[in-house]
Amino acid sequence: MMAIGHATVDFYQGAVPTLVPFLVAERHYGYVAASGIVLAATLLSSIVQPLFGALTDRWTMPWLIPASSLGAGLGIALSGPGDSYLLTWLAVALSGIGVAAYHPESARLARTASRGSHVAMGWYSLGGNIGFALAPVAVAPVLSTGGLGASPWLVAPAVAGVVLTASVIRSLARRAAAEQAAARGAGRDDWPVFLRLSAIIVCRSIVFVGLSAFIALYAQERVPGGSATGSAALFTLFAGGAVGTVLGGPLAARWGRVRTLRIAYGAAVPAVAGLVFVPGPALYAFAALTAAALYVPFSLHVTLGQDYLPNRIGTASGVTLGLAVSVGGVASPGIGALADAAGLRTALAPLIALCALAWLVAGTLTEPETEREPGPAPGTRAGAGTPGTR
């Protein structure tokens, strides 16, 4: 149920880039104005998400989950009516703030529900990825049929998510509050290692967001077939990411989280290189491999961050799911500028170096030192682990 709620919120992250072409077509926005709308969501969300994390470290705030869900949906719903650029910008910013407010407390409750299982956290993360990927499929038909004036209908996923998850959130909130009180002061926050993990996530974010922004155009250049080749490449990238998210938990249970990170980022280096330099339809295979390699560590970033900062679970969740992830959207204009000046291949080539940098920094990480409880928690299989264990 937490994965379903995650999907309904991250739906609105995917809705923003889908909304942009309709704003350009109906309101004749230029590239600068359009990119300003995207930045309203990504930049503000990145900045305020750690702040919400810090708040949830001090107080349990389960009410923030439904409130932020509705805020995310309401912002997109209000972005269409009217012609004011400022009001549209503010509406999209409201949606971004709603998304930001959702993740720290939601990730805390997901950790409680998972009882330390990396596989379960993988499914929670997959929910967000599915919501993001479904946004274009749902938003485009609504706006194609009714224009921007139909955007109020887009609040429906948020309302559905609140209704479906309300009882689960109430139940988990009581358990999470007890765990937070019991764990306070139980471990030492390892900020140096956490900052290195954040640097890895920043590298990953720039690579994946950069590829998702330009792979469709790159595929049209490299593979015959017109616009269909671009859509196929984008779908392959998203599908590979979903597969990688599901694989991350089982691989971590077998090999450990840090080793899994090192292997995944090591595999990403040749995968991105193949995507950039190997011509022809092989691009699709390398796109799938790249996405899988970049998404295998996705849920592991969250649990590692929480274990590196055991006294600041909300802050760790806000950074690993927010600031460090969304920063890729801020770097995308730089990739675009380089592409205008030197071509897409040249612009995408530095992403290989970022994967290599992530792999090198991953080599400095260590598994968090956590304690196991005497036995498995009720309702979990033996060996699944307890919160904060590998």
mmCIF file of C-alpha atoms in Angstrom:
data_model
loop_
_atom_site.group_PDB
_atom_site.id
_atom_site.type_symbol
_atom_site.label_atom_id
_atom_site.label_comp_id
_atom_site.label_asym_id
_atom_site.label_seq_id
_atom_site.Cartn_x
_atom_site.Cartn_y
_atom_site.Cartn_z
ATOM 1 C CA MET A 1 0.000 0.000 0.000
ATOM 2 C CA MET A 2 2.905 2.363 0.640
ATOM 3 C CA ALA A 3 4.183 1.543 -2.856
ATOM 4 C CA ILE A 4 0.769 2.471 -4.288
ATOM 5 C CA GLY A 5 0.807 5.769 -2.416
ATOM 6 C CA HIS A 6 4.351 6.406 -3.664
ATOM 7 C CA ALA A 7 3.158 5.797 -7.229
ATOM 8 C CA THR A 8 0.301 8.299 -6.958
ATOM 9 C CA VAL A 9 2.663 11.040 -5.736
ATOM 10 C CA ASP A 10 5.534 10.448 -8.155
ATOM 11 C CA PHE A 11 2.914 10.468 -10.916
ATOM 12 C CA TYR A 12 3.036 14.248 -10.569
ATOM 13 C CA GLN A 13 6.788 14.352 -11.110
ATOM 14 C CA GLY A 14 6.214 12.657 -14.454
ATOM 15 C CA ALA A 15 3.241 14.919 -15.185
ATOM 16 C CA VAL A 16 5.353 18.087 -15.342
ATOM 17 C CA PRO A 17 7.429 17.234 -18.464
ATOM 18 C CA THR A 18 4.260 15.876 -20.083
ATOM 19 C CA LEU A 19 2.510 19.175 -19.388
ATOM 20 C CA VAL A 20 5.233 21.289 -21.008
ATOM 21 C CA PRO A 21 4.433 20.531 -24.699
ATOM 22 C CA PHE A 22 0.818 21.548 -24.131
ATOM 23 C CA LEU A 23 1.922 24.819 -22.533
ATOM 24 C CA VAL A 24 4.172 25.465 -25.526
ATOM 25 C CA ALA A 25 1.419 24.659 -28.022
ATOM 26 C CA GLU A 26 -1.457 26.561 -26.373
ATOM 27 C CA ARG A 27 0.398 29.462 -24.783
ATOM 28 C CA HIS A 28 3.367 29.664 -27.161
ATOM 29 C CA TYR A 29 5.998 29.446 -24.413
ATOM 30 C CA GLY A 30 9.600 29.531 -25.595
ATOM 31 C CA TYR A 31 12.332 27.169 -24.419
ATOM 32 C CA VAL A 32 13.349 29.454 -21.561
ATOM 33 C CA ALA A 33 9.794 29.794 -20.263
ATOM 34 C CA ALA A 34 9.198 26.069 -20.613
ATOM 35 C CA SER A 35 12.397 25.177 -18.767
ATOM 36 C CA GLY A 36 11.360 27.601 -16.037
ATOM 37 C CA ILE A 37 8.217 25.535 -15.456
ATOM 38 C CA VAL A 38 10.273 22.352 -15.118
ATOM 39 C CA LEU A 39 12.696 24.032 -12.733
ATOM 40 C CA ALA A 40 9.769 25.244 -10.618
ATOM 41 C CA ALA A 41 9.072 21.610 -9.787
ATOM 42 C CA THR A 42 12.548 20.069 -9.662
ATOM 43 C CA LEU A 43 14.579 22.840 -8.062
ATOM 44 C CA LEU A 44 12.148 23.777 -5.296
ATOM 45 C CA SER A 45 11.452 20.121 -4.581
ATOM 46 C CA SER A 46 15.187 19.453 -4.247
ATOM 47 C CA ILE A 47 15.774 22.359 -1.895
ATOM 48 C CA VAL A 48 12.858 21.898 0.517
ATOM 49 C CA GLN A 49 12.838 18.086 0.742
ATOM 50 C CA PRO A 50 15.733 17.913 3.262
ATOM 51 C CA LEU A 51 13.987 20.613 5.298
ATOM 52 C CA PHE A 52 10.898 18.447 5.606
ATOM 53 C CA GLY A 53 13.207 15.583 6.514
ATOM 54 C CA ALA A 54 14.664 17.600 9.381
ATOM 55 C CA LEU A 55 11.150 18.373 10.640
ATOM 56 C CA THR A 56 10.146 14.714 10.620
ATOM 57 C CA ASP A 57 13.283 13.892 12.601
ATOM 58 C CA ARG A 58 11.945 16.027 15.431
ATOM 59 C CA TRP A 59 8.262 15.106 15.219
ATOM 60 C CA THR A 60 6.321 12.235 13.707
ATOM 61 C CA MET A 61 4.051 13.835 11.107
ATOM 62 C CA PRO A 62 1.877 11.153 9.453
ATOM 63 C CA TRP A 63 -0.678 13.804 8.480
ATOM 64 C CA LEU A 64 1.973 15.226 6.158
ATOM 65 C CA ILE A 65 1.587 12.247 3.797
ATOM 66 C CA PRO A 66 -2.059 12.846 2.757
ATOM 67 C CA ALA A 67 -1.616 16.629 2.895
ATOM 68 C CA SER A 68 1.424 16.562 0.622
ATOM 69 C CA SER A 69 -0.251 14.087 -1.752
ATOM 70 C CA LEU A 70 -3.179 16.434 -2.203
ATOM 71 C CA GLY A 71 -0.801 19.396 -2.585
ATOM 72 C CA ALA A 72 1.071 17.621 -5.379
ATOM 73 C CA GLY A 73 -2.157 16.813 -7.197
ATOM 74 C CA LEU A 74 -3.742 20.204 -6.630
ATOM 75 C CA GLY A 75 -0.719 22.020 -8.059
ATOM 76 C CA ILE A 76 -0.873 20.134 -11.365
ATOM 77 C CA ALA A 77 -4.662 20.492 -11.435
ATOM 78 C CA LEU A 78 -4.359 24.292 -11.132
ATOM 79 C CA SER A 79 -1.569 24.630 -13.704
ATOM 80 C CA GLY A 80 -3.877 24.522 -16.718
ATOM 81 C CA PRO A 81 -6.718 27.037 -16.162
ATOM 82 C CA GLY A 82 -5.886 30.669 -16.849
ATOM 83 C CA ASP A 83 -3.176 32.272 -18.954
ATOM 84 C CA SER A 84 -0.880 33.760 -16.296
ATOM 85 C CA TYR A 85 2.680 32.440 -16.441
ATOM 86 C CA LEU A 86 3.262 33.430 -12.809
ATOM 87 C CA LEU A 87 0.200 31.539 -11.576
ATOM 88 C CA THR A 88 1.170 28.500 -13.637
ATOM 89 C CA TRP A 89 4.700 28.648 -12.227
ATOM 90 C CA LEU A 90 3.365 28.893 -8.675
ATOM 91 C CA ALA A 91 0.957 25.994 -9.236
ATOM 92 C CA VAL A 92 3.745 23.745 -10.504
ATOM 93 C CA ALA A 93 5.947 24.878 -7.610
ATOM 94 C CA LEU A 94 3.150 23.872 -5.205
ATOM 95 C CA SER A 95 3.127 20.427 -6.775
ATOM 96 C CA GLY A 96 6.907 20.168 -6.385
ATOM 97 C CA ILE A 97 6.697 21.162 -2.723
ATOM 98 C CA GLY A 98 3.965 18.556 -2.206
ATOM 99 C CA VAL A 99 6.195 15.879 -3.705
ATOM 100 C CA ALA A 100 9.069 17.054 -1.505
ATOM 101 C CA ALA A 101 7.011 16.989 1.677
ATOM 102 C CA TYR A 102 5.766 13.471 0.948
ATOM 103 C CA HIS A 103 8.995 11.517 0.711
ATOM 104 C CA PRO A 104 10.778 11.845 4.097
ATOM 105 C CA GLU A 105 7.836 10.719 6.240
ATOM 106 C CA SER A 106 6.672 8.199 3.658
ATOM 107 C CA ALA A 107 10.135 6.618 3.466
ATOM 108 C CA ARG A 108 10.187 6.381 7.259
ATOM 109 C CA LEU A 109 6.858 4.517 7.303
ATOM 110 C CA ALA A 110 7.978 2.315 4.406
ATOM 111 C CA ARG A 111 11.052 1.383 6.442
ATOM 112 C CA THR A 112 8.758 0.444 9.331
ATOM 113 C CA ALA A 113 6.524 -1.616 7.055
ATOM 114 C CA SER A 114 9.492 -3.374 5.446
ATOM 115 C CA ARG A 115 10.995 -4.384 8.817
ATOM 116 C CA GLY A 116 14.459 -4.008 7.303
ATOM 117 C CA SER A 117 13.822 -6.026 4.136
ATOM 118 C CA HIS A 118 15.721 -4.625 1.142
ATOM 119 C CA VAL A 119 13.332 -6.481 -1.166
ATOM 120 C CA ALA A 120 10.330 -4.728 0.384
ATOM 121 C CA MET A 121 12.016 -1.333 0.087
ATOM 122 C CA GLY A 122 12.702 -2.201 -3.534
ATOM 123 C CA TRP A 123 8.984 -2.607 -4.150
ATOM 124 C CA TYR A 124 8.312 0.716 -2.416
ATOM 125 C CA SER A 125 10.826 2.407 -4.718
ATOM 126 C CA LEU A 126 9.364 0.623 -7.741
ATOM 127 C CA GLY A 127 5.987 2.132 -6.935
ATOM 128 C CA GLY A 128 7.406 5.625 -7.437
ATOM 129 C CA ASN A 129 9.083 4.617 -10.699
ATOM 130 C CA ILE A 130 5.833 3.160 -12.036
ATOM 131 C CA GLY A 131 3.917 6.299 -11.126
ATOM 132 C CA PHE A 132 6.478 8.459 -12.909
ATOM 133 C CA ALA A 133 6.380 6.260 -16.014
ATOM 134 C CA LEU A 134 2.564 6.141 -16.149
ATOM 135 C CA ALA A 135 2.189 9.922 -16.062
ATOM 136 C CA PRO A 136 2.681 10.511 -19.814
ATOM 137 C CA VAL A 137 0.240 7.684 -20.608
ATOM 138 C CA ALA A 138 -2.462 9.258 -18.440
ATOM 139 C CA VAL A 139 -1.806 12.986 -18.745
ATOM 140 C CA ALA A 140 -1.402 13.255 -22.517
ATOM 141 C CA PRO A 141 -4.861 11.812 -23.398
ATOM 142 C CA VAL A 142 -6.604 14.048 -20.851
ATOM 143 C CA LEU A 143 -4.965 17.226 -22.148
ATOM 144 C CA SER A 144 -5.220 16.157 -25.796
ATOM 145 C CA THR A 145 -8.966 15.769 -25.354
ATOM 146 C CA GLY A 146 -9.786 18.779 -23.200
ATOM 147 C CA GLY A 147 -6.750 21.040 -23.522
ATOM 148 C CA LEU A 148 -5.129 22.698 -20.534
ATOM 149 C CA GLY A 149 -8.586 23.471 -19.188
ATOM 150 C CA ALA A 150 -8.987 19.758 -18.422
ATOM 151 C CA SER A 151 -6.042 19.721 -15.986
ATOM 152 C CA PRO A 152 -8.295 19.772 -12.858
ATOM 153 C CA TRP A 153 -9.156 16.154 -13.643
ATOM 154 C CA LEU A 154 -5.527 15.280 -12.910
ATOM 155 C CA VAL A 155 -6.086 15.618 -9.167
ATOM 156 C CA ALA A 156 -7.793 12.204 -9.235
ATOM 157 C CA PRO A 157 -4.676 10.030 -8.593
ATOM 158 C CA ALA A 158 -3.831 12.065 -5.492
ATOM 159 C CA VAL A 159 -7.325 11.651 -4.077
ATOM 160 C CA ALA A 160 -7.261 7.923 -4.838
ATOM 161 C CA GLY A 161 -3.873 7.545 -3.168
ATOM 162 C CA VAL A 162 -5.038 9.291 0.017
ATOM 163 C CA VAL A 163 -8.182 7.158 0.253
ATOM 164 C CA LEU A 164 -6.365 3.876 -0.385
ATOM 165 C CA THR A 165 -3.513 4.417 2.073
ATOM 166 C CA ALA A 166 -5.210 6.308 4.938
ATOM 167 C CA SER A 167 -5.761 3.307 7.222
ATOM 168 C CA VAL A 168 -2.296 1.875 6.566
ATOM 169 C CA ILE A 169 -0.635 5.188 7.377
ATOM 170 C CA ARG A 170 -2.487 5.429 10.699
ATOM 171 C CA SER A 171 -1.364 1.933 11.662
ATOM 172 C CA LEU A 172 2.243 2.409 10.589
ATOM 173 C CA ALA A 173 2.487 5.838 12.236
ATOM 174 C CA ARG A 174 2.001 4.332 15.696
ATOM 175 C CA ARG A 175 4.710 1.733 15.092
ATOM 176 C CA ALA A 176 7.064 4.318 13.570
ATOM 177 C CA ALA A 177 6.649 6.659 16.541
ATOM 178 C CA ALA A 178 7.531 3.858 18.955
ATOM 179 C CA GLU A 179 10.569 2.859 16.868
ATOM 180 C CA GLN A 180 11.729 6.478 16.611
ATOM 181 C CA ALA A 181 11.534 6.937 20.392
ATOM 182 C CA ALA A 182 13.337 3.647 21.053
ATOM 183 C CA ALA A 183 16.083 4.308 18.515
ATOM 184 C CA ARG A 184 16.854 7.883 19.552
ATOM 185 C CA GLY A 185 20.510 8.042 20.491
ATOM 186 C CA ALA A 186 20.991 4.346 19.702
ATOM 187 C CA GLY A 187 23.671 4.893 17.079
ATOM 188 C CA ARG A 188 26.218 7.378 15.798
ATOM 189 C CA ASP A 189 25.502 9.464 12.718
ATOM 190 C CA ASP A 190 28.279 8.945 10.159
ATOM 191 C CA TRP A 191 28.151 12.176 8.196
ATOM 192 C CA PRO A 192 31.386 11.725 6.157
ATOM 193 C CA VAL A 193 30.209 8.419 4.700
ATOM 194 C CA PHE A 194 26.685 9.776 4.189
ATOM 195 C CA LEU A 195 28.078 12.721 2.224
ATOM 196 C CA ARG A 196 30.043 10.338 0.016
ATOM 197 C CA LEU A 197 26.858 8.356 -0.600
ATOM 198 C CA SER A 198 25.093 11.603 -1.507
ATOM 199 C CA ALA A 199 27.848 12.410 -4.015
ATOM 200 C CA ILE A 200 27.278 9.029 -5.643
ATOM 201 C CA ILE A 201 23.547 9.705 -5.906
ATOM 202 C CA VAL A 202 24.198 13.127 -7.453
ATOM 203 C CA CYS A 203 26.344 11.495 -10.156
ATOM 204 C CA ARG A 204 23.651 8.900 -10.790
ATOM 205 C CA SER A 205 20.941 11.549 -10.972
ATOM 206 C CA ILE A 206 22.792 13.634 -13.571
ATOM 207 C CA VAL A 207 23.411 10.552 -15.701
ATOM 208 C CA PHE A 208 19.866 9.211 -15.628
ATOM 209 C CA VAL A 209 18.035 12.533 -15.926
ATOM 210 C CA GLY A 210 20.385 13.587 -18.722
ATOM 211 C CA LEU A 211 19.745 10.370 -20.623
ATOM 212 C CA SER A 212 15.981 10.482 -20.097
ATOM 213 C CA ALA A 213 15.901 14.065 -21.387
ATOM 214 C CA PHE A 214 17.891 13.414 -24.567
ATOM 215 C CA ILE A 215 17.837 9.701 -25.402
ATOM 216 C CA ALA A 216 14.753 10.051 -27.609
ATOM 217 C CA LEU A 217 16.460 12.683 -29.745
ATOM 218 C CA TYR A 218 19.700 10.693 -29.765
ATOM 219 C CA ALA A 219 17.915 7.530 -30.909
ATOM 220 C CA GLN A 220 16.314 9.426 -33.786
ATOM 221 C CA GLU A 221 19.784 10.478 -34.894
ATOM 222 C CA ARG A 222 21.327 7.010 -34.558
ATOM 223 C CA VAL A 223 18.551 4.587 -35.569
ATOM 224 C CA PRO A 224 16.354 4.842 -38.685
ATOM 225 C CA GLY A 225 12.622 5.071 -38.090
ATOM 226 C CA GLY A 226 11.784 8.638 -37.099
ATOM 227 C CA SER A 227 10.003 9.589 -33.872
ATOM 228 C CA ALA A 228 9.009 5.977 -33.136
ATOM 229 C CA THR A 229 12.646 5.117 -32.477
ATOM 230 C CA GLY A 230 12.858 7.861 -29.857
ATOM 231 C CA SER A 231 9.723 6.688 -28.052
ATOM 232 C CA ALA A 232 11.032 3.110 -28.083
ATOM 233 C CA ALA A 233 14.347 4.204 -26.602
ATOM 234 C CA LEU A 234 12.628 6.136 -23.806
ATOM 235 C CA PHE A 235 10.345 3.192 -23.021
ATOM 236 C CA THR A 236 13.360 0.856 -22.952
ATOM 237 C CA LEU A 237 15.130 3.175 -20.519
ATOM 238 C CA PHE A 238 12.143 3.271 -18.153
ATOM 239 C CA ALA A 239 11.495 -0.473 -18.428
ATOM 240 C CA GLY A 240 15.130 -1.267 -17.688
ATOM 241 C CA GLY A 241 14.906 0.977 -14.634
ATOM 242 C CA ALA A 242 11.887 -0.948 -13.332
ATOM 243 C CA VAL A 243 13.753 -4.249 -13.718
ATOM 244 C CA GLY A 244 16.796 -2.848 -11.939
ATOM 245 C CA THR A 245 14.694 -1.609 -9.022
ATOM 246 C CA VAL A 246 13.205 -5.070 -8.487
ATOM 247 C CA LEU A 247 16.643 -6.731 -8.678
ATOM 248 C CA GLY A 248 18.307 -4.403 -6.174
ATOM 249 C CA GLY A 249 16.794 -5.928 -3.039
ATOM 250 C CA PRO A 250 17.540 -9.599 -3.787
ATOM 251 C CA LEU A 251 21.080 -8.774 -4.904
ATOM 252 C CA ALA A 252 21.707 -6.805 -1.715
ATOM 253 C CA ALA A 253 20.352 -9.677 0.382
ATOM 254 C CA ARG A 254 22.846 -11.979 -1.350
ATOM 255 C CA TRP A 255 25.923 -9.767 -1.675
ATOM 256 C CA GLY A 256 25.375 -6.860 0.717
ATOM 257 C CA ARG A 257 24.351 -3.319 -0.164
ATOM 258 C CA VAL A 258 27.761 -1.715 -0.630
ATOM 259 C CA ARG A 259 29.100 -4.526 -2.804
ATOM 260 C CA THR A 260 25.932 -4.386 -4.905
ATOM 261 C CA LEU A 261 26.432 -0.627 -5.373
ATOM 262 C CA ARG A 262 30.017 -1.118 -6.520
ATOM 263 C CA ILE A 263 29.083 -3.822 -9.023
ATOM 264 C CA ALA A 264 26.131 -1.814 -10.376
ATOM 265 C CA TYR A 265 28.100 1.378 -10.947
ATOM 266 C CA GLY A 266 30.998 -0.586 -12.389
ATOM 267 C CA ALA A 267 28.563 -2.138 -14.889
ATOM 268 C CA ALA A 268 27.113 1.275 -15.697
ATOM 269 C CA VAL A 269 30.418 2.520 -17.141
ATOM 270 C CA PRO A 270 30.546 0.185 -20.185
ATOM 271 C CA ALA A 271 26.750 0.297 -20.522
ATOM 272 C CA VAL A 272 26.665 4.095 -20.919
ATOM 273 C CA ALA A 273 29.726 3.971 -23.173
ATOM 274 C CA GLY A 274 27.950 1.482 -25.435
ATOM 275 C CA LEU A 275 24.824 3.609 -25.503
ATOM 276 C CA VAL A 276 26.804 6.673 -26.538
ATOM 277 C CA PHE A 277 29.265 5.154 -29.028
ATOM 278 C CA VAL A 278 27.884 1.883 -30.444
ATOM 279 C CA PRO A 279 25.809 2.629 -33.557
ATOM 280 C CA GLY A 280 22.523 1.122 -34.709
ATOM 281 C CA PRO A 281 19.812 -0.841 -32.864
ATOM 282 C CA ALA A 282 22.313 -2.001 -30.230
ATOM 283 C CA LEU A 283 21.493 1.344 -28.598
ATOM 284 C CA TYR A 284 18.325 -0.239 -27.174
ATOM 285 C CA ALA A 285 20.213 -3.065 -25.481
ATOM 286 C CA PHE A 286 22.687 -0.649 -23.953
ATOM 287 C CA ALA A 287 19.831 1.626 -22.836
ATOM 288 C CA ALA A 288 18.221 -1.278 -20.978
ATOM 289 C CA LEU A 289 21.524 -2.279 -19.385
ATOM 290 C CA THR A 290 22.259 1.307 -18.385
ATOM 291 C CA ALA A 291 18.887 1.788 -16.718
ATOM 292 C CA ALA A 292 19.110 -1.518 -14.873
ATOM 293 C CA ALA A 293 22.607 -0.715 -13.600
ATOM 294 C CA LEU A 294 21.541 2.740 -12.426
ATOM 295 C CA TYR A 295 18.361 1.515 -10.724
ATOM 296 C CA VAL A 296 19.715 -1.574 -8.939
ATOM 297 C CA PRO A 297 21.135 0.741 -6.210
ATOM 298 C CA PHE A 298 18.068 3.016 -6.065
ATOM 299 C CA SER A 299 16.319 1.603 -2.979
ATOM 300 C CA LEU A 300 19.676 0.693 -1.429
ATOM 301 C CA HIS A 301 20.650 4.373 -1.407
ATOM 302 C CA VAL A 302 17.662 5.045 0.848
ATOM 303 C CA THR A 303 18.298 2.274 3.370
ATOM 304 C CA LEU A 304 22.033 2.948 3.464
ATOM 305 C CA GLY A 305 21.418 6.644 4.044
ATOM 306 C CA GLN A 306 19.003 5.855 6.872
ATOM 307 C CA ASP A 307 21.538 3.527 8.486
ATOM 308 C CA TYR A 308 24.390 6.039 8.129
ATOM 309 C CA LEU A 309 22.206 8.629 9.924
ATOM 310 C CA PRO A 310 20.222 6.481 12.401
ATOM 311 C CA ASN A 311 19.249 9.530 14.459
ATOM 312 C CA ARG A 312 18.102 11.508 11.421
ATOM 313 C CA ILE A 313 16.032 9.083 9.350
ATOM 314 C CA GLY A 314 13.903 11.878 7.899
ATOM 315 C CA THR A 315 16.906 13.930 6.845
ATOM 316 C CA ALA A 316 18.530 10.879 5.268
ATOM 317 C CA SER A 317 15.325 10.068 3.379
ATOM 318 C CA GLY A 318 14.907 13.640 2.225
ATOM 319 C CA VAL A 319 18.429 13.792 0.824
ATOM 320 C CA THR A 320 18.555 10.345 -0.786
ATOM 321 C CA LEU A 321 15.089 10.687 -2.313
ATOM 322 C CA GLY A 322 15.131 14.432 -2.857
ATOM 323 C CA LEU A 323 18.054 16.825 -3.023
ATOM 324 C CA ALA A 324 20.601 14.395 -4.432
ATOM 325 C CA VAL A 325 18.120 12.794 -6.855
ATOM 326 C CA SER A 326 16.487 15.887 -8.333
ATOM 327 C CA VAL A 327 19.737 17.757 -8.904
ATOM 328 C CA GLY A 328 19.961 16.000 -12.268
ATOM 329 C CA GLY A 329 17.175 18.252 -13.505
ATOM 330 C CA VAL A 330 19.289 21.290 -12.676
ATOM 331 C CA ALA A 331 22.235 19.924 -14.679
ATOM 332 C CA SER A 332 20.176 19.082 -17.768
ATOM 333 C CA PRO A 333 20.284 22.618 -19.241
ATOM 334 C CA GLY A 334 24.088 22.378 -19.247
ATOM 335 C CA ILE A 335 23.922 19.115 -21.188
ATOM 336 C CA GLY A 336 21.528 20.755 -23.622
ATOM 337 C CA ALA A 337 23.814 23.744 -24.102
ATOM 338 C CA LEU A 338 26.764 21.455 -24.837
ATOM 339 C CA ALA A 339 24.603 19.507 -27.286
ATOM 340 C CA ASP A 340 23.694 22.732 -29.120
ATOM 341 C CA ALA A 341 27.374 23.620 -29.374
ATOM 342 C CA ALA A 342 28.991 20.262 -30.130
ATOM 343 C CA GLY A 343 26.300 17.647 -30.775
ATOM 344 C CA LEU A 344 24.480 15.116 -28.615
ATOM 345 C CA ARG A 345 27.208 12.473 -28.645
ATOM 346 C CA THR A 346 29.735 14.930 -27.259
ATOM 347 C CA ALA A 347 27.222 16.162 -24.680
ATOM 348 C CA LEU A 348 26.394 12.652 -23.458
ATOM 349 C CA ALA A 349 29.999 11.363 -23.351
ATOM 350 C CA PRO A 350 30.819 13.039 -19.967
ATOM 351 C CA LEU A 351 28.095 10.889 -18.392
ATOM 352 C CA ILE A 352 30.478 7.933 -18.718
ATOM 353 C CA ALA A 353 32.972 9.730 -16.491
ATOM 354 C CA LEU A 354 30.264 10.417 -13.896
ATOM 355 C CA CYS A 355 29.464 6.685 -13.723
ATOM 356 C CA ALA A 356 33.165 5.971 -13.237
ATOM 357 C CA LEU A 357 33.323 8.593 -10.483
ATOM 358 C CA ALA A 358 30.320 7.020 -8.729
ATOM 359 C CA TRP A 359 32.049 3.626 -8.913
ATOM 360 C CA LEU A 360 35.257 5.025 -7.431
ATOM 361 C CA VAL A 361 33.456 6.767 -4.555
ATOM 362 C CA ALA A 362 31.392 3.616 -3.909
ATOM 363 C CA GLY A 363 34.682 1.878 -3.212
ATOM 364 C CA THR A 364 35.099 4.093 -0.121
ATOM 365 C CA LEU A 365 31.762 3.110 1.441
ATOM 366 C CA THR A 366 31.407 0.577 4.227
ATOM 367 C CA GLU A 367 28.407 -1.377 5.475
ATOM 368 C CA PRO A 368 26.802 0.445 8.435
ATOM 369 C CA GLU A 369 27.454 -1.138 11.813
ATOM 370 C CA THR A 370 24.009 -2.077 13.088
ATOM 371 C CA GLU A 371 22.731 -4.497 15.634
ATOM 372 C CA ARG A 372 20.342 -7.360 14.978
ATOM 373 C CA GLU A 373 17.452 -8.149 17.290
ATOM 374 C CA PRO A 374 17.317 -11.660 18.772
ATOM 375 C CA GLY A 375 14.662 -12.892 16.363
ATOM 376 C CA PRO A 376 12.627 -11.892 13.333
ATOM 377 C CA ALA A 377 9.783 -9.440 13.759
ATOM 378 C CA PRO A 378 6.244 -10.886 13.787
ATOM 379 C CA GLY A 379 4.841 -11.453 10.356
ATOM 380 C CA THR A 380 8.228 -11.628 8.626
ATOM 381 C CA ARG A 381 10.174 -14.616 7.348
ATOM 382 C CA ALA A 382 13.237 -15.643 9.255
ATOM 383 C CA GLY A 383 16.386 -13.938 8.045
ATOM 384 C CA ALA A 384 14.564 -10.943 6.572
ATOM 385 C CA GLY A 385 16.354 -8.728 9.066
ATOM 386 C CA THR A 386 15.236 -5.881 11.273
ATOM 387 C CA PRO A 387 15.183 -2.167 10.516
ATOM 388 C CA GLY A 388 18.715 -1.008 9.825
ATOM 389 C CA THR A 389 20.207 -4.448 9.218
ATOM 390 C CA ARG A 390 21.754 -5.827 6.101
#
